[in-house]
Amino acid sequence: MEQQKIAFIGAGNMSRSIISGLVTQHYPGSLIMAANPSQDKLDKLQQDFGILTTNNNDEAVAWADIVVLAVKPQIMAKVCQDITNDALADKLFITIAAGILSERYQAYFNHPIRLVRCMPNTPSLLGLGMSGLYAGSAINQDDRAISEQIIRSVGEILWVDEETHIDTVIACSGSSPAYFFLFMEYMQQSAVSMGLSGEEARLLIQQSALGAAQMVRHNNHLELSELRKQVTSKGGTTHAAIETFKQQKLDETVDKAMKNAVERAQEMASQF
Ligand SMILES: NC(=O)c1ccc[n+]([C@@H]2O[C@H](COP(=O)([O-])OP(=O)(O)OC[C@H]3O[C@@H](n4cnc5c(N)ncnc54)[C@H](OP(=O)(O)O)[C@@H]3O)[C@@H](O)[C@H]2O)c1
């Protein structure tokens, strides 16, 4: 694929992760530009990855074939409205901001644009992200391919066919690292109440979580329920714990929590 010029508007944590991923995968730093108000972040990016930098969003947009919008959702409207460029239709836009519907960007730019909406998650900061992608109607095959290449640099991707499914992505992968943290936190509290130190409990739990995730990943042919059954002997210790989760209706709690996350995503989208 022809390598294109990519500009990042906003050079915060998520942009840094994607830039790091791209450069690690040998995308030339000379084809990447970051635009940000504060100079220190730009200097660090320039030093670490050899990319181009600017304090001027217009300059970055004018230079780029692809523009990654990576500012906080609260300032997205102003940032887009302030961009003055006559060639917006020639560019591909990828937004990673949470909660802003595609149609809003057309209004912000007051111009139809080719837009991919992306919902990454925090493990992207380690290159272990999971991102949902949604392509607006004007997106072509090349746009899809380059969007995938960019976002895959921080982890796995999944295209969804309907924009409303981005809210389900938020419930499944955007917010879920925190669900797993909460579960591990409660396990740690219980272990400490039984006499282990916090550090001892954490080591046991974090390594088990990592191992369990790898087992899921390496056994794609097995249903999750099958994996569970394989390590749950009837009458054994795991069985005792699993039965407790079932009696306490963990399934209903999880279902309710995920639907509440979706509902909140819908409420937030209505604010923009
Ligand atoms: N971090 C995550 O795990 C995550 C997950 C999913 C989605 N997202 C989305 O990704 C986007 C970026 O998140 P982040 O975590 O990278 O945030 P961040 O670290 O706060 O980065 C935002 C950057 O935007 C810059 N900025 C502020 N005003 C600007 C302007 N007018 N023009 C250009 N840049 C400007 C900020 O610069 P200064 O610091 O100099 O003000 C900052 O460097 C957000 O929309 C967020 O919803 C993040």
Coordinates of C-alpha atoms in Angstrom, one line a residue, residues 68-204:
V68 CA -6.4 11.6 13.0
L69 CA -8.6 13.7 15.3
A70 CA -7.3 12.9 18.8
V71 CA -8.4 15.8 21.1
K72 CA -10.8 15.5 24.0
P73 CA -14.4 15.3 23.0
Q74 CA -15.3 18.5 24.8
I75 CA -13.1 20.6 22.5
M76 CA -13.6 18.6 19.3
A77 CA -16.3 20.9 17.8
K78 CA -14.1 24.0 18.2
V79 CA -11.0 22.3 16.9
C80 CA -12.8 21.2 13.8
Q81 CA -14.6 24.5 13.3
D82 CA -11.3 26.3 13.5
I83 CA -9.7 24.3 10.7
T84 CA -9.7 26.3 7.5
N85 CA -8.9 24.1 4.5
D86 CA -10.3 24.0 1.0
A87 CA -9.3 20.4 0.3
L88 CA -11.1 18.6 3.1
A89 CA -12.9 16.3 0.6
D90 CA -9.5 14.9 -0.5
K91 CA -8.6 13.7 3.0
L92 CA -9.5 10.8 5.2
F93 CA -10.4 11.6 8.7
I94 CA -10.2 9.1 11.6
T95 CA -11.6 10.2 14.9
I96 CA -10.8 8.5 18.1
A97 CA -12.9 10.7 20.4
A98 CA -15.4 9.0 22.5
G99 CA -19.1 9.7 22.2
I100 CA -19.4 12.0 19.1
L101 CA -21.5 10.6 16.3
S102 CA -20.2 10.7 12.7
E103 CA -22.8 13.1 11.5
R104 CA -21.7 15.7 14.0
Y105 CA -18.3 16.0 12.3
Q106 CA -19.9 16.9 9.0
A107 CA -21.7 19.7 10.9
Y108 CA -18.5 20.8 12.7
F109 CA -16.6 21.1 9.4
N110 CA -19.7 22.4 7.6
H111 CA -18.6 20.1 4.8
P112 CA -19.0 16.4 3.8
I113 CA -15.9 14.5 4.8
R114 CA -14.7 10.9 4.6
L115 CA -14.7 9.7 8.2
V116 CA -13.8 6.6 10.1
R117 CA -14.9 6.5 13.7
C118 CA -12.7 4.5 16.0
M119 CA -13.2 3.5 19.6
P120 CA -9.9 2.4 21.1
N121 CA -9.3 1.3 24.7
T122 CA -6.6 2.0 27.3
P123 CA -4.4 -1.1 26.7
S124 CA -3.6 0.6 23.4
L125 CA -1.1 2.5 25.4
L126 CA 0.9 -0.9 25.6
G127 CA 0.1 -1.9 22.1
L128 CA -2.5 -4.4 23.4
G129 CA -5.5 -2.4 22.5
M130 CA -8.9 -3.4 21.1
S131 CA -10.5 -0.9 18.8
G132 CA -13.9 -0.9 17.2
L133 CA -14.1 0.9 13.8
Y134 CA -17.1 2.3 12.0
A135 CA -16.9 3.5 8.4
G136 CA -19.2 6.3 7.2
S137 CA -20.9 5.8 3.8
A138 CA -18.2 7.8 1.8
I139 CA -15.4 5.5 2.9
N140 CA -13.8 3.4 0.2
Q141 CA -11.7 0.2 0.3
D142 CA -8.4 2.1 0.4
D143 CA -9.6 4.2 3.3
R144 CA -10.6 1.1 5.2
A145 CA -7.2 -0.5 4.5
I146 CA -5.1 2.5 5.7
S147 CA -7.4 3.0 8.8
E148 CA -6.8 -0.6 9.7
Q149 CA -3.1 -0.3 9.3
I150 CA -3.0 2.8 11.5
I151 CA -5.2 1.4 14.3
R152 CA -3.7 -2.1 14.2
S153 CA -0.5 -0.5 15.2
V154 CA -1.9 -0.4 18.8
G155 CA -3.7 -3.8 18.8
E156 CA -6.6 -5.7 17.4
I157 CA -9.5 -4.1 15.4
L158 CA -13.1 -5.0 14.7
W159 CA -15.2 -3.2 12.0
V160 CA -18.9 -2.8 13.0
D161 CA -21.6 -2.3 10.3
E162 CA -23.8 0.1 12.2
E163 CA -22.7 3.1 14.2
T164 CA -25.0 2.2 17.1
H165 CA -22.8 -0.9 17.6
I166 CA -19.9 1.4 18.6
D167 CA -21.8 1.8 21.9
T168 CA -21.7 -1.9 22.3
V169 CA -18.0 -1.8 21.5
I170 CA -17.7 0.8 24.3
A171 CA -19.4 -1.7 26.7
C172 CA -17.3 -4.7 25.5
S173 CA -13.8 -3.3 25.1
G174 CA -13.8 0.5 25.8
S175 CA -14.9 0.2 29.4
S176 CA -14.1 -3.4 30.1
P177 CA -10.5 -3.1 31.2
A178 CA -12.0 -1.4 34.3
Y179 CA -14.5 -4.3 34.8
F180 CA -11.5 -6.7 35.0
F181 CA -9.6 -4.3 37.3
L182 CA -12.7 -4.2 39.6
F183 CA -12.9 -8.0 39.6
M184 CA -9.2 -8.3 40.4
E185 CA -9.5 -5.7 43.1
Y186 CA -12.3 -7.6 44.8
M187 CA -10.3 -10.8 44.6
Q188 CA -7.4 -9.0 46.1
Q189 CA -9.5 -7.7 49.0
S190 CA -10.8 -11.2 49.7
A191 CA -7.3 -12.7 49.6
V192 CA -6.0 -10.0 52.0
S193 CA -9.0 -10.7 54.4
M194 CA -7.7 -14.3 54.4
G195 CA -4.2 -13.3 55.4
L196 CA -2.1 -12.7 52.3
S197 CA -0.4 -9.3 51.8
G198 CA -1.7 -7.0 49.0
E199 CA 1.5 -7.6 47.0
E200 CA 1.2 -11.4 47.3
A201 CA -2.5 -11.4 46.3
R202 CA -1.8 -9.1 43.4
L203 CA 0.9 -11.3 42.0
L204 CA -1.3 -14.4 42.2

